[in-house]
DNA sequence: TGTACATCAGTGAACGCGCGTTCACTGATGTAC
DNA sequence: TGTACATCAGTGAACGCGCGTTCACTGATGTAC
């Protein structure tokens, strides 16, 4: 029966409520946005562990107290950013339709996937690190963002197994999970390969080959 | 000309020097070892970020001050553990010799690799997380531990490309890096797949297939 | 168009917790004779 | 075998920094009439 206050910065019936119960208007929404952007910016150059509320506040020229109007803590701000990345990923699920007999289909998907990572490297990396450390909320965000891809890849494997193109000893789920791991990691750190003479295109091509060959089997 | 004190816990001419300059004897060495083991144990259930000097000290029934006799900080203790894991990995390089025409060769390597991870999951995970966050010393440890495998895999790819069994569009380095990413991640979290009905053997088999097919090419 | 009021937005300054780190000390072990 | 000394080992207690967090306050914006 009790009327719980809405969680910080959460929306309820399109009305955003700040931590002290005031409704957030246009100006407040903009400030909140700047806090989020500042958070994303700072994560490019420092790990989440070293990111202080004071840093974010200073970055937008505000007081630490202002931060708490919109977020319970730094983690909550990062969770919002990670959720936004999830939305940016969603459209890629379409690229997994079709029979993928052509290498080009795999290439399109890999390229698009890495493109989203290139746009949001810092936040996605932090999301994955936190997920791997066992933070349940980051884990969930990652899982739900990747689920369509894992499911899609696993389905391709099953189809190829029915055709006899892929060895039935493979676990479709393990295969899909393995390929996603490969894609995420290469997306996250392909820039570092540049120093070894491996460019983004090489990475995309290589990943596409591996994915295609694995889920579509041998000719 | 100045006689620098040896770094904490470091060996010089087989004589270990503690942080206050005293040489460390049998008893001290044992205490240091217990500190290391306690660190590894605690890392199983909590991320590095939450690991306090006090926690480690309490775990071995000692005072925080004792910890500082042997390590500069928590990170240094973890670095020692990570280096030890590197040594545990080293023998696997032998498994990469041979021509790998047989799937079984890949399977042996994958199985052994995952076995080492199973023995040292916590420390290796922490090593990788720190490396991905950009900590140079963890990065170096990871790189040098994995280098033989990356090099070996890349060499196999080149050989297969000369045979025409693998598409020359693939970058040997990117391919090897991608496969290592896949292996590390599956080694790190294959336990979680159990809940989806995918056992350790399924994971090994699946990884072995992908690795073999990728570096040895199509029949 | 202007004025008064309500509400949204932002902050300075302080409090306090938790942890890292140190130091002067006690206790344990080893060894010379 | 025993005693004295040197050195190794361990610690209680405290200090202080840095950050999270809050509160009472000022300022900005919107709106009713």
CSV table of C-alpha atoms (C1' of nucleotides) in Angstrom, one decimal:
chain,number,residue,atom,x,y,z
A,1,UNK,CA,0.0,0.0,0.0
A,2,UNK,CA,2.9,2.3,0.7
A,3,UNK,CA,3.8,4.7,-2.1
A,4,UNK,CA,7.4,4.0,-2.8
A,5,UNK,CA,9.5,6.9,-4.2
A,6,UNK,CA,10.6,6.2,-7.7
A,7,UNK,CA,14.3,5.1,-8.1
A,8,UNK,CA,16.7,7.8,-8.9
A,9,UNK,CA,16.4,9.1,-12.4
A,10,UNK,CA,13.8,6.5,-13.2
A,11,UNK,CA,10.8,7.4,-15.3
A,12,UNK,CA,7.2,6.7,-14.1
A,13,UNK,CA,4.5,7.7,-16.4
A,14,UNK,CA,6.9,9.8,-18.4
A,15,UNK,CA,7.7,11.9,-15.3
A,16,UNK,CA,11.3,11.7,-14.2
A,17,UNK,CA,11.8,12.0,-10.4
A,18,UNK,CA,15.0,13.2,-8.8
A,19,UNK,CA,16.5,11.7,-5.7
A,20,UNK,CA,14.8,14.2,-3.4
A,21,UNK,CA,11.4,13.7,-5.0
A,22,UNK,CA,11.2,16.7,-7.2
A,23,UNK,CA,10.1,16.2,-10.8
A,24,UNK,CA,12.8,16.8,-13.3
A,25,UNK,CA,12.1,19.4,-16.0
A,26,UNK,CA,13.8,20.3,-19.3
A,27,UNK,CA,16.8,21.9,-17.6
A,28,UNK,CA,17.4,19.0,-15.2
A,29,UNK,CA,17.1,16.5,-18.0
A,30,UNK,CA,19.8,18.3,-19.9
A,31,UNK,CA,22.1,18.3,-16.9
A,32,UNK,CA,21.5,14.6,-16.3
A,33,UNK,CA,22.4,14.0,-20.0
A,34,UNK,CA,25.6,16.0,-19.6
A,35,UNK,CA,26.5,13.9,-16.6
A,36,UNK,CA,26.0,10.7,-18.6
A,37,UNK,CA,28.1,12.0,-21.5
A,38,UNK,CA,30.8,13.1,-19.1
A,39,UNK,CA,30.8,9.7,-17.5
A,40,UNK,CA,31.2,8.0,-20.9
A,41,UNK,CA,34.0,10.4,-21.8
A,42,UNK,CA,35.9,9.8,-18.6
A,43,UNK,CA,35.6,6.0,-19.0
A,44,UNK,CA,37.7,6.3,-22.2
A,45,UNK,CA,40.8,7.2,-20.2
A,46,UNK,CA,40.2,5.6,-16.8
A,47,UNK,CA,38.8,2.4,-15.4
A,48,UNK,CA,35.5,2.4,-13.6
A,49,UNK,CA,37.2,1.7,-10.4
A,50,UNK,CA,39.0,5.1,-10.5
A,51,UNK,CA,36.0,7.1,-11.6
A,52,UNK,CA,34.8,9.4,-8.7
A,53,UNK,CA,31.6,11.3,-8.4
A,54,UNK,CA,33.7,14.4,-8.0
A,55,UNK,CA,35.4,13.8,-11.4
A,56,UNK,CA,32.1,13.6,-13.2
A,57,UNK,CA,30.7,16.7,-11.5
A,58,UNK,CA,33.9,18.6,-12.3
A,59,UNK,CA,33.8,17.5,-15.9
A,60,UNK,CA,30.4,19.2,-16.4
A,61,UNK,CA,31.3,22.1,-14.1
A,62,UNK,CA,28.8,21.1,-11.4
A,63,UNK,CA,28.9,20.2,-7.7
A,64,UNK,CA,29.0,16.6,-6.5
A,65,UNK,CA,25.7,17.3,-4.9
A,66,UNK,CA,24.1,17.8,-8.3
A,67,UNK,CA,25.2,14.3,-9.4
A,68,UNK,CA,23.1,12.8,-6.6
A,69,UNK,CA,20.0,14.5,-7.9
A,70,UNK,CA,20.1,12.2,-10.8
A,71,UNK,CA,22.0,9.0,-9.9
A,72,UNK,CA,22.4,7.0,-6.7
A,73,UNK,CA,26.1,6.4,-7.5
A,74,UNK,CA,28.5,6.1,-10.4
A,75,UNK,CA,27.5,2.5,-11.2
A,76,UNK,CA,24.0,3.6,-11.8
A,77,UNK,CA,25.1,6.2,-14.4
A,78,UNK,CA,27.2,3.6,-16.1
A,79,UNK,CA,24.3,1.1,-16.1
A,80,UNK,CA,22.2,3.7,-18.0
A,81,UNK,CA,24.9,4.1,-20.5
A,82,UNK,CA,25.3,0.4,-20.9
A,83,UNK,CA,21.6,0.0,-21.5
A,84,UNK,CA,21.8,2.6,-24.2
A,85,UNK,CA,24.5,0.6,-25.9
A,86,UNK,CA,22.2,-2.4,-25.8
A,87,UNK,CA,19.7,-0.4,-27.8
A,88,UNK,CA,22.3,0.5,-30.3
A,89,UNK,CA,23.0,-3.3,-30.8
A,90,UNK,CA,19.4,-4.3,-31.2
A,91,UNK,CA,19.0,-3.6,-35.0
A,92,UNK,CA,21.8,-5.9,-35.8
A,93,UNK,CA,19.6,-8.9,-35.1
A,94,UNK,CA,18.1,-8.5,-38.6
A,95,UNK,CA,21.5,-9.2,-40.2
A,96,UNK,CA,21.3,-12.7,-38.8
A,97,UNK,CA,18.3,-13.7,-40.9
A,98,UNK,CA,18.9,-15.6,-44.1
A,99,UNK,CA,20.8,-18.8,-44.8
A,100,UNK,CA,24.3,-17.4,-44.6
A,101,UNK,CA,25.5,-19.6,-47.4
A,102,UNK,CA,27.5,-16.6,-48.5
A,103,UNK,CA,30.6,-15.4,-46.6
A,104,UNK,CA,29.3,-11.9,-47.3
A,105,UNK,CA,26.4,-12.3,-44.9
A,106,UNK,CA,28.8,-13.1,-42.1
A,107,UNK,CA,31.0,-10.2,-43.1
A,108,UNK,CA,28.1,-7.7,-42.9
A,109,UNK,CA,27.2,-8.9,-39.5
A,110,UNK,CA,30.7,-8.8,-38.1
A,111,UNK,CA,31.4,-5.4,-39.6
A,112,UNK,CA,28.2,-4.0,-38.2
A,113,UNK,CA,28.9,-5.5,-34.8
A,114,UNK,CA,32.4,-4.1,-34.6
A,115,UNK,CA,31.1,-0.8,-35.8
A,116,UNK,CA,28.8,-0.5,-32.8
A,117,UNK,CA,31.7,-1.4,-30.6
A,118,UNK,CA,33.9,1.2,-32.2
A,119,UNK,CA,31.2,3.8,-31.4
A,120,UNK,CA,30.9,2.7,-27.7
A,121,UNK,CA,34.2,1.0,-26.9
A,122,UNK,CA,34.6,2.5,-23.5
A,123,UNK,CA,31.2,1.8,-22.1
A,124,UNK,CA,30.9,-1.7,-23.6
A,125,UNK,CA,34.3,-2.6,-22.3
A,126,UNK,CA,33.3,-1.5,-18.8
A,127,UNK,CA,30.1,-3.3,-19.1
A,128,UNK,CA,31.9,-6.5,-20.0
A,129,UNK,CA,34.5,-6.1,-17.3
A,130,UNK,CA,31.9,-5.6,-14.7
A,131,UNK,CA,29.9,-8.5,-16.0
A,132,UNK,CA,32.9,-10.7,-15.8
A,133,UNK,CA,33.5,-9.6,-12.2
A,134,UNK,CA,30.1,-10.9,-11.5
A,135,UNK,CA,28.0,-7.7,-11.2
A,136,UNK,CA,24.5,-9.1,-11.8
A,137,UNK,CA,23.1,-5.9,-13.4
A,138,UNK,CA,25.9,-5.6,-15.9
A,139,UNK,CA,25.7,-9.3,-16.6
A,140,UNK,CA,22.0,-9.0,-17.4
A,141,UNK,CA,22.5,-6.1,-19.7
A,142,UNK,CA,25.2,-7.9,-21.6
A,143,UNK,CA,23.3,-11.1,-21.8
A,144,UNK,CA,20.1,-9.4,-23.1
A,145,UNK,CA,22.1,-7.4,-25.6
A,146,UNK,CA,23.9,-10.5,-27.0
A,147,UNK,CA,21.1,-13.0,-26.7
A,148,UNK,CA,19.6,-12.4,-30.1
A,149,UNK,CA,23.1,-13.0,-31.7
A,150,UNK,CA,23.8,-16.1,-29.6
A,151,UNK,CA,20.4,-17.5,-30.4
A,152,UNK,CA,20.8,-16.7,-34.1
A,153,UNK,CA,24.2,-18.2,-34.4
A,154,UNK,CA,23.2,-21.3,-32.5
A,155,UNK,CA,20.2,-21.7,-34.8
A,156,UNK,CA,22.5,-21.5,-37.9
A,157,UNK,CA,24.7,-24.2,-36.4
A,158,UNK,CA,21.6,-26.5,-35.9
A,159,UNK,CA,20.5,-25.9,-39.4
A,160,UNK,CA,24.0,-26.8,-40.8
A,161,UNK,CA,24.1,-29.9,-38.6
A,162,UNK,CA,20.8,-31.0,-40.1
A,163,UNK,CA,22.4,-30.5,-43.6
A,164,UNK,CA,25.4,-32.5,-42.4
A,165,UNK,CA,27.6,-29.6,-43.1
A,166,UNK,CA,28.6,-29.2,-39.5
A,167,UNK,CA,29.8,-32.0,-37.2
A,168,UNK,CA,27.1,-33.0,-34.9
A,169,UNK,CA,29.6,-33.3,-32.1
A,170,UNK,CA,29.5,-29.5,-31.7
A,171,UNK,CA,27.3,-28.0,-29.1
A,172,UNK,CA,25.3,-25.3,-30.9
A,173,UNK,CA,25.1,-23.2,-27.7
A,174,UNK,CA,28.8,-23.6,-26.9
A,175,UNK,CA,29.7,-22.8,-30.5
A,176,UNK,CA,27.6,-19.7,-30.5
A,177,UNK,CA,28.9,-18.5,-27.1
A,178,UNK,CA,32.5,-19.2,-28.3
A,179,UNK,CA,32.0,-17.1,-31.4
A,180,UNK,CA,30.4,-14.3,-29.5
A,181,UNK,CA,33.4,-14.3,-27.2
A,182,UNK,CA,35.7,-14.1,-30.1
A,183,UNK,CA,33.7,-11.2,-31.7
A,184,UNK,CA,33.5,-9.2,-28.5
A,185,UNK,CA,37.1,-9.5,-27.7
A,186,UNK,CA,38.3,-8.7,-31.2
A,187,UNK,CA,35.8,-5.8,-31.3
A,188,UNK,CA,37.2,-4.5,-28.1
A,189,UNK,CA,40.9,-4.6,-28.9
A,190,UNK,CA,41.4,-4.7,-32.6
A,191,UNK,CA,42.9,-1.3,-32.4
A,192,UNK,CA,45.8,-2.8,-30.5
A,193,UNK,CA,46.6,-5.1,-33.4
A,194,UNK,CA,47.3,-2.1,-35.7
A,195,UNK,CA,50.8,-1.9,-34.2
A,196,UNK,CA,51.3,-5.4,-35.5
A,197,UNK,CA,50.3,-4.5,-39.0
A,198,UNK,CA,46.8,-5.8,-38.7
A,199,UNK,CA,44.1,-3.3,-39.7
A,200,UNK,CA,40.4,-3.2,-38.9
A,201,UNK,CA,39.6,-4.7,-42.3
A,202,UNK,CA,41.9,-7.7,-41.7
A,203,UNK,CA,40.2,-8.2,-38.4
A,204,UNK,CA,36.7,-8.1,-39.9
A,205,UNK,CA,37.7,-10.4,-42.7
A,206,UNK,CA,39.3,-12.9,-40.3
A,207,UNK,CA,36.4,-12.9,-37.9
A,208,UNK,CA,33.9,-13.3,-40.7
A,209,UNK,CA,35.8,-16.3,-42.1
A,210,UNK,CA,35.9,-18.0,-38.8
A,211,UNK,CA,32.3,-17.4,-38.0
A,212,UNK,CA,31.2,-18.4,-41.5
A,213,UNK,CA,33.3,-21.5,-41.6
A,214,UNK,CA,32.2,-22.5,-38.2
A,215,UNK,CA,28.5,-22.1,-38.5
A,216,UNK,CA,28.1,-22.9,-42.1
A,217,UNK,CA,30.5,-25.8,-42.2
A,218,UNK,CA,32.8,-27.1,-44.9
A,219,UNK,CA,31.7,-26.9,-48.5
B,1,UNK,CA,76.7,4.2,-7.0
B,2,UNK,CA,74.0,4.3,-4.4
B,3,UNK,CA,72.9,0.9,-3.0
B,4,UNK,CA,69.2,0.7,-3.8
B,5,UNK,CA,67.2,-1.5,-1.4
B,6,UNK,CA,65.8,-4.5,-3.2
B,7,UNK,CA,62.1,-4.2,-4.1
B,8,UNK,CA,59.6,-5.8,-1.7
B,9,UNK,CA,59.8,-9.5,-1.5
B,10,UNK,CA,62.2,-9.6,-4.5
B,11,UNK,CA,65.1,-11.9,-4.7
B,12,UNK,CA,68.6,-10.8,-5.1
B,13,UNK,CA,71.3,-13.5,-5.2
B,14,UNK,CA,68.8,-15.9,-3.7
B,15,UNK,CA,68.4,-13.7,-0.7
B,16,UNK,CA,64.9,-12.3,-0.2
B,17,UNK,CA,64.7,-8.8,1.3
B,18,UNK,CA,61.7,-7.6,3.2
B,19,UNK,CA,60.4,-4.1,3.0
B,20,UNK,CA,62.3,-2.9,6.0
B,21,UNK,CA,65.6,-4.3,4.7
B,22,UNK,CA,65.8,-7.4,6.8
B,23,UNK,CA,66.6,-10.7,5.0
B,24,UNK,CA,63.8,-13.1,5.0
B,25,UNK,CA,64.4,-16.6,6.5
B,26,UNK,CA,62.5,-19.8,6.4
B,27,UNK,CA,59.7,-18.6,8.7
B,28,UNK,CA,59.2,-15.4,6.8
B,29,UNK,CA,59.1,-17.2,3.5
B,30,UNK,CA,56.3,-19.5,4.8
B,31,UNK,CA,54.3,-16.5,6.0
B,32,UNK,CA,54.7,-14.8,2.6
B,33,UNK,CA,53.5,-18.0,1.0
B,34,UNK,CA,50.4,-18.1,3.2
B,35,UNK,CA,49.7,-14.5,2.3
B,36,UNK,CA,49.8,-15.4,-1.4
B,37,UNK,CA,47.6,-18.4,-0.9
B,38,UNK,CA,45.1,-16.4,1.1
B,39,UNK,CA,45.1,-13.8,-1.7
B,40,UNK,CA,44.3,-16.4,-4.3
B,41,UNK,CA,41.6,-17.9,-2.1
B,42,UNK,CA,39.9,-14.5,-1.5
B,43,UNK,CA,40.0,-13.7,-5.2
B,44,UNK,CA,37.7,-16.7,-5.8
B,45,UNK,CA,34.8,-14.9,-4.1
B,46,UNK,CA,35.5,-11.2,-4.6
B,47,UNK,CA,36.9,-9.0,-7.2
B,48,UNK,CA,40.4,-7.5,-6.9
B,49,UNK,CA,38.8,-4.1,-6.3
B,50,UNK,CA,37.2,-5.2,-3.1
B,51,UNK,CA,40.3,-7.0,-1.7
B,52,UNK,CA,41.8,-5.2,1.3
B,53,UNK,CA,45.1,-5.7,2.9
B,54,UNK,CA,43.2,-6.3,6.1
B,55,UNK,CA,41.3,-9.1,4.5
B,56,UNK,CA,44.4,-10.9,3.5
B,57,UNK,CA,46.0,-10.4,6.9
B,58,UNK,CA,42.9,-11.6,8.7
B,59,UNK,CA,42.7,-14.7,6.5
B,60,UNK,CA,46.2,-15.8,7.7
B,61,UNK,CA,45.6,-14.6,11.2
B,62,UNK,CA,48.2,-11.9,11.0
B,63,UNK,CA,48.3,-8.1,11.3
B,64,UNK,CA,48.1,-5.8,8.3
B,65,UNK,CA,51.6,-4.6,9.2
B,66,UNK,CA,52.9,-8.1,8.4
B,67,UNK,CA,51.6,-8.0,4.9
B,68,UNK,CA,53.7,-4.9,4.2
B,69,UNK,CA,56.8,-6.9,5.2
B,70,UNK,CA,56.5,-8.9,2.0
B,71,UNK,CA,54.4,-6.8,-0.5
B,72,UNK,CA,54.1,-3.2,-1.4
B,73,UNK,CA,50.4,-3.5,-1.9
B,74,UNK,CA,47.7,-6.0,-2.9
B,75,UNK,CA,48.4,-5.6,-6.6
B,76,UNK,CA,52.0,-6.8,-6.1
B,77,UNK,CA,50.8,-10.0,-4.4
B,78,UNK,CA,48.5,-10.7,-7.2
B,79,UNK,CA,51.2,-10.0,-9.8
B,80,UNK,CA,53.3,-12.7,-8.1
B,81,UNK,CA,50.4,-15.1,-8.3
B,82,UNK,CA,49.8,-14.3,-12.0
B,83,UNK,CA,53.4,-14.9,-12.8
B,84,UNK,CA,53.2,-18.3,-11.2
B,85,UNK,CA,50.2,-19.1,-13.4
B,86,UNK,CA,52.3,-18.1,-16.4
B,87,UNK,CA,54.8,-20.8,-15.4
B,88,UNK,CA,52.0,-23.3,-15.1
B,89,UNK,CA,51.1,-22.5,-18.7
B,90,UNK,CA,54.6,-22.8,-20.2
B,91,UNK,CA,54.8,-26.6,-20.7
B,92,UNK,CA,51.7,-26.5,-23.0
B,93,UNK,CA,53.8,-24.9,-25.7
B,94,UNK,CA,55.0,-28.4,-26.5
B,95,UNK,CA,51.5,-29.5,-27.5
B,96,UNK,CA,51.6,-27.0,-30.4
B,97,UNK,CA,54.4,-28.9,-32.2
B,98,UNK,CA,53.5,-31.3,-35.0
B,99,UNK,CA,51.3,-30.8,-38.0
B,100,UNK,CA,47.9,-30.9,-36.4
B,101,UNK,CA,46.3,-32.7,-39.3
B,102,UNK,CA,44.5,-34.7,-36.6
B,103,UNK,CA,41.7,-33.1,-34.6
B,104,UNK,CA,43.0,-35.0,-31.7
B,105,UNK,CA,46.1,-32.7,-31.5
B,106,UNK,CA,43.9,-29.7,-31.2
B,107,UNK,CA,41.8,-31.4,-28.6
B,108,UNK,CA,44.8,-32.2,-26.4
B,109,UNK,CA,45.9,-28.7,-26.5
B,110,UNK,CA,42.5,-27.2,-25.7
B,111,UNK,CA,42.0,-29.7,-22.9
B,112,UNK,CA,45.3,-28.9,-21.3
B,113,UNK,CA,44.8,-25.2,-21.7
B,114,UNK,CA,41.4,-25.3,-20.0
B,115,UNK,CA,42.8,-27.6,-17.3
B,116,UNK,CA,45.3,-25.0,-16.3
B,117,UNK,CA,42.6,-22.4,-16.2
B,118,UNK,CA,40.4,-24.7,-14.1
B,119,UNK,CA,43.3,-24.9,-11.6
B,120,UNK,CA,43.8,-21.2,-11.5
B,121,UNK,CA,40.5,-19.6,-12.6
B,122,UNK,CA,40.4,-16.8,-10.0
B,123,UNK,CA,43.9,-15.5,-10.5
B,124,UNK,CA,43.9,-15.8,-14.3
B,125,UNK,CA,40.5,-14.1,-14.5
B,126,UNK,CA,41.8,-11.2,-12.4
B,127,UNK,CA,45.0,-11.1,-14.5
B,128,UNK,CA,42.9,-10.7,-17.6
B,129,UNK,CA,40.5,-8.2,-16.2
B,130,UNK,CA,43.4,-6.0,-15.0
B,131,UNK,CA,45.1,-6.4,-18.4
B,132,UNK,CA,42.0,-5.3,-20.2
B,133,UNK,CA,41.8,-2.3,-17.9
B,134,UNK,CA,45.2,-1.4,-19.2
B,135,UNK,CA,47.4,-2.2,-16.2
B,136,UNK,CA,50.7,-2.6,-18.0
B,137,UNK,CA,52.2,-5.2,-15.7
B,138,UNK,CA,49.3,-7.5,-15.9
B,139,UNK,CA,49.2,-7.0,-19.7
B,140,UNK,CA,52.8,-8.0,-19.9
B,141,UNK,CA,52.3,-11.1,-17.9
B,142,UNK,CA,49.3,-12.2,-20.0
B,143,UNK,CA,51.1,-11.5,-23.2
B,144,UNK,CA,54.2,-13.4,-22.3
B,145,UNK,CA,52.1,-16.3,-21.0
B,146,UNK,CA,50.1,-16.5,-24.2
B,147,UNK,CA,52.8,-15.6,-26.7
B,148,UNK,CA,54.0,-19.1,-27.4
B,149,UNK,CA,50.4,-20.2,-28.2
B,150,UNK,CA,49.7,-17.2,-30.3
B,151,UNK,CA,52.9,-17.7,-32.2
B,152,UNK,CA,52.3,-21.4,-32.6
B,153,UNK,CA,48.8,-21.0,-33.9
B,154,UNK,CA,49.8,-18.3,-36.3
B,155,UNK,CA,52.5,-20.5,-37.6
B,156,UNK,CA,50.0,-23.3,-38.2
B,157,UNK,CA,47.8,-20.9,-40.2
B,158,UNK,CA,50.8,-19.8,-42.3
B,159,UNK,CA,51.6,-23.5,-43.0
B,160,UNK,CA,48.0,-24.2,-44.0
B,161,UNK,CA,47.9,-21.2,-46.2
B,162,UNK,CA,51.0,-22.4,-48.1
B,163,UNK,CA,49.2,-25.7,-48.6
B,164,UNK,CA,46.2,-23.9,-49.9
B,165,UNK,CA,44.1,-25.4,-47.1
B,166,UNK,CA,43.3,-22.0,-45.5
B,167,UNK,CA,42.2,-18.9,-47.4
B,168,UNK,CA,45.1,-16.5,-47.8
B,169,UNK,CA,42.7,-13.6,-47.0
B,170,UNK,CA,43.1,-14.5,-43.3
B,171,UNK,CA,45.6,-12.6,-41.2
B,172,UNK,CA,47.6,-15.3,-39.4
B,173,UNK,CA,48.1,-13.0,-36.4
B,174,UNK,CA,44.5,-11.9,-36.2
B,175,UNK,CA,43.4,-15.5,-36.5
B,176,UNK,CA,45.7,-16.6,-33.7
B,177,UNK,CA,44.6,-13.7,-31.5
B,178,UNK,CA,41.0,-14.5,-32.2
B,179,UNK,CA,41.3,-18.1,-31.3
B,180,UNK,CA,43.2,-17.3,-28.1
B,181,UNK,CA,40.4,-14.9,-27.1
B,182,UNK,CA,37.9,-17.6,-27.7
B,183,UNK,CA,39.9,-20.2,-25.7
B,184,UNK,CA,40.5,-17.9,-22.8
B,185,UNK,CA,37.0,-16.8,-22.5
B,186,UNK,CA,35.6,-20.3,-22.8
B,187,UNK,CA,38.1,-21.5,-20.3
B,188,UNK,CA,37.1,-18.7,-17.9
B,189,UNK,CA,33.4,-19.2,-18.0
B,190,UNK,CA,32.6,-22.7,-19.2
B,191,UNK,CA,31.3,-23.6,-15.8
B,192,UNK,CA,28.4,-21.2,-16.4
B,193,UNK,CA,27.3,-23.1,-19.4
B,194,UNK,CA,26.6,-26.1,-17.3
B,195,UNK,CA,23.3,-24.6,-16.3
B,196,UNK,CA,22.4,-24.6,-20.0
B,197,UNK,CA,23.2,-28.3,-20.3
B,198,UNK,CA,26.7,-27.8,-21.8
B,199,UNK,CA,29.4,-29.7,-19.9
B,200,UNK,CA,33.1,-29.2,-19.9
B,201,UNK,CA,33.6,-32.0,-22.5
B,202,UNK,CA,31.2,-30.3,-24.9
B,203,UNK,CA,33.2,-27.1,-24.5
B,204,UNK,CA,36.5,-28.8,-25.1
B,205,UNK,CA,35.1,-30.6,-28.1
B,206,UNK,CA,33.6,-27.5,-29.6
B,207,UNK,CA,36.7,-25.3,-29.0
B,208,UNK,CA,38.9,-28.0,-30.5
B,209,UNK,CA,36.7,-28.2,-33.6
B,210,UNK,CA,36.8,-24.5,-34.2
B,211,UNK,CA,40.5,-24.2,-33.6
B,212,UNK,CA,41.3,-27.2,-35.7
B,213,UNK,CA,39.0,-26.2,-38.6
B,214,UNK,CA,40.3,-22.7,-38.5
B,215,UNK,CA,44.0,-23.3,-38.5
B,216,UNK,CA,44.1,-26.6,-40.5
B,217,UNK,CA,41.5,-25.6,-43.0
B,218,UNK,CA,39.0,-27.6,-44.9
B,219,UNK,CA,39.8,-31.2,-45.9
C,1,DT,C1',3.0,43.3,-20.0
C,2,DG,C1',4.0,43.0,-15.3
C,3,DT,C1',4.1,41.0,-10.8
C,4,DA,C1',3.9,37.3,-7.4
C,5,DC,C1',4.3,32.8,-6.3
C,6,DA,C1',5.4,28.0,-6.9
C,7,DT,C1',8.5,24.8,-8.2
C,8,DC,C1',12.7,23.3,-10.5
C,9,DA,C1',17.8,23.4,-10.2
C,10,DG,C1',22.1,23.8,-8.2
C,11,DT,C1',25.7,24.2,-4.5
C,12,DG,C1',29.2,25.2,-0.4
C,13,DA,C1',30.6,23.3,3.2
C,14,DA,C1',30.9,20.0,6.4
C,15,DC,C1',30.8,15.3,8.5
C,16,DG,C1',32.4,10.8,9.0
C,17,DC,C1',33.7,6.3,7.5
C,18,DG,C1',37.0,3.1,5.9
C,19,DC,C1',41.1,2.0,4.6
C,20,DG,C1',46.3,2.4,3.7
C,21,DT,C1',50.3,2.8,6.0
C,22,DT,C1',53.7,3.4,9.5
C,23,DC,C1',56.4,3.1,13.8
C,24,DA,C1',58.1,1.8,18.0
C,25,DC,C1',57.7,-2.1,20.2
C,26,DT,C1',57.5,-7.4,21.8
C,27,DG,C1',58.4,-12.0,20.8
C,28,DA,C1',60.7,-16.1,18.3
C,29,DT,C1',64.5,-18.3,16.4
C,30,DG,C1',69.1,-19.1,15.4
C,31,DT,C1',74.0,-19.5,16.5
C,32,DA,C1',78.6,-18.8,18.6
C,33,DC,C1',81.4,-20.5,22.2
D,1,DT,C1',74.5,-28.6,27.1
D,2,DG,C1',73.8,-24.0,28.3
D,3,DT,C1',73.9,-19.1,28.0
D,4,DA,C1',74.1,-14.7,25.6
D,5,DC,C1',73.6,-12.2,21.7
D,6,DA,C1',72.2,-11.1,17.0
D,7,DT,C1',68.8,-11.1,13.9
D,8,DC,C1',64.4,-12.6,12.0
D,9,DA,C1',59.4,-12.1,12.6
D,10,DG,C1',55.2,-10.1,14.0
D,11,DT,C1',52.0,-6.5,15.8
D,12,DG,C1',48.9,-2.9,18.4
D,13,DA,C1',47.6,1.3,17.9
D,14,DA,C1',47.3,5.4,15.8
D,15,DC,C1',47.4,8.9,12.1
D,16,DG,C1',45.6,10.9,8.1
D,17,DC,C1',43.9,11.1,3.5
D,18,DG,C1',40.4,10.8,0.2
D,19,DC,C1',36.1,10.2,-1.0
D,20,DG,C1',30.9,9.5,-0.5
D,21,DT,C1',27.1,11.7,1.0
D,22,DT,C1',24.0,15.1,3.0
D,23,DC,C1',21.6,19.4,4.3
D,24,DA,C1',20.2,23.8,4.5
D,25,DC,C1',20.6,27.2,1.6
D,26,DT,C1',20.6,30.4,-2.9
D,27,DG,C1',19.4,31.0,-7.6
D,28,DA,C1',16.7,30.1,-12.0
D,29,DT,C1',12.7,29.2,-14.4
D,30,DG,C1',8.0,28.9,-15.3
D,31,DT,C1',3.1,30.3,-14.9
D,32,DA,C1',-1.3,32.3,-13.3
D,33,DC,C1',-3.8,36.4,-13.4
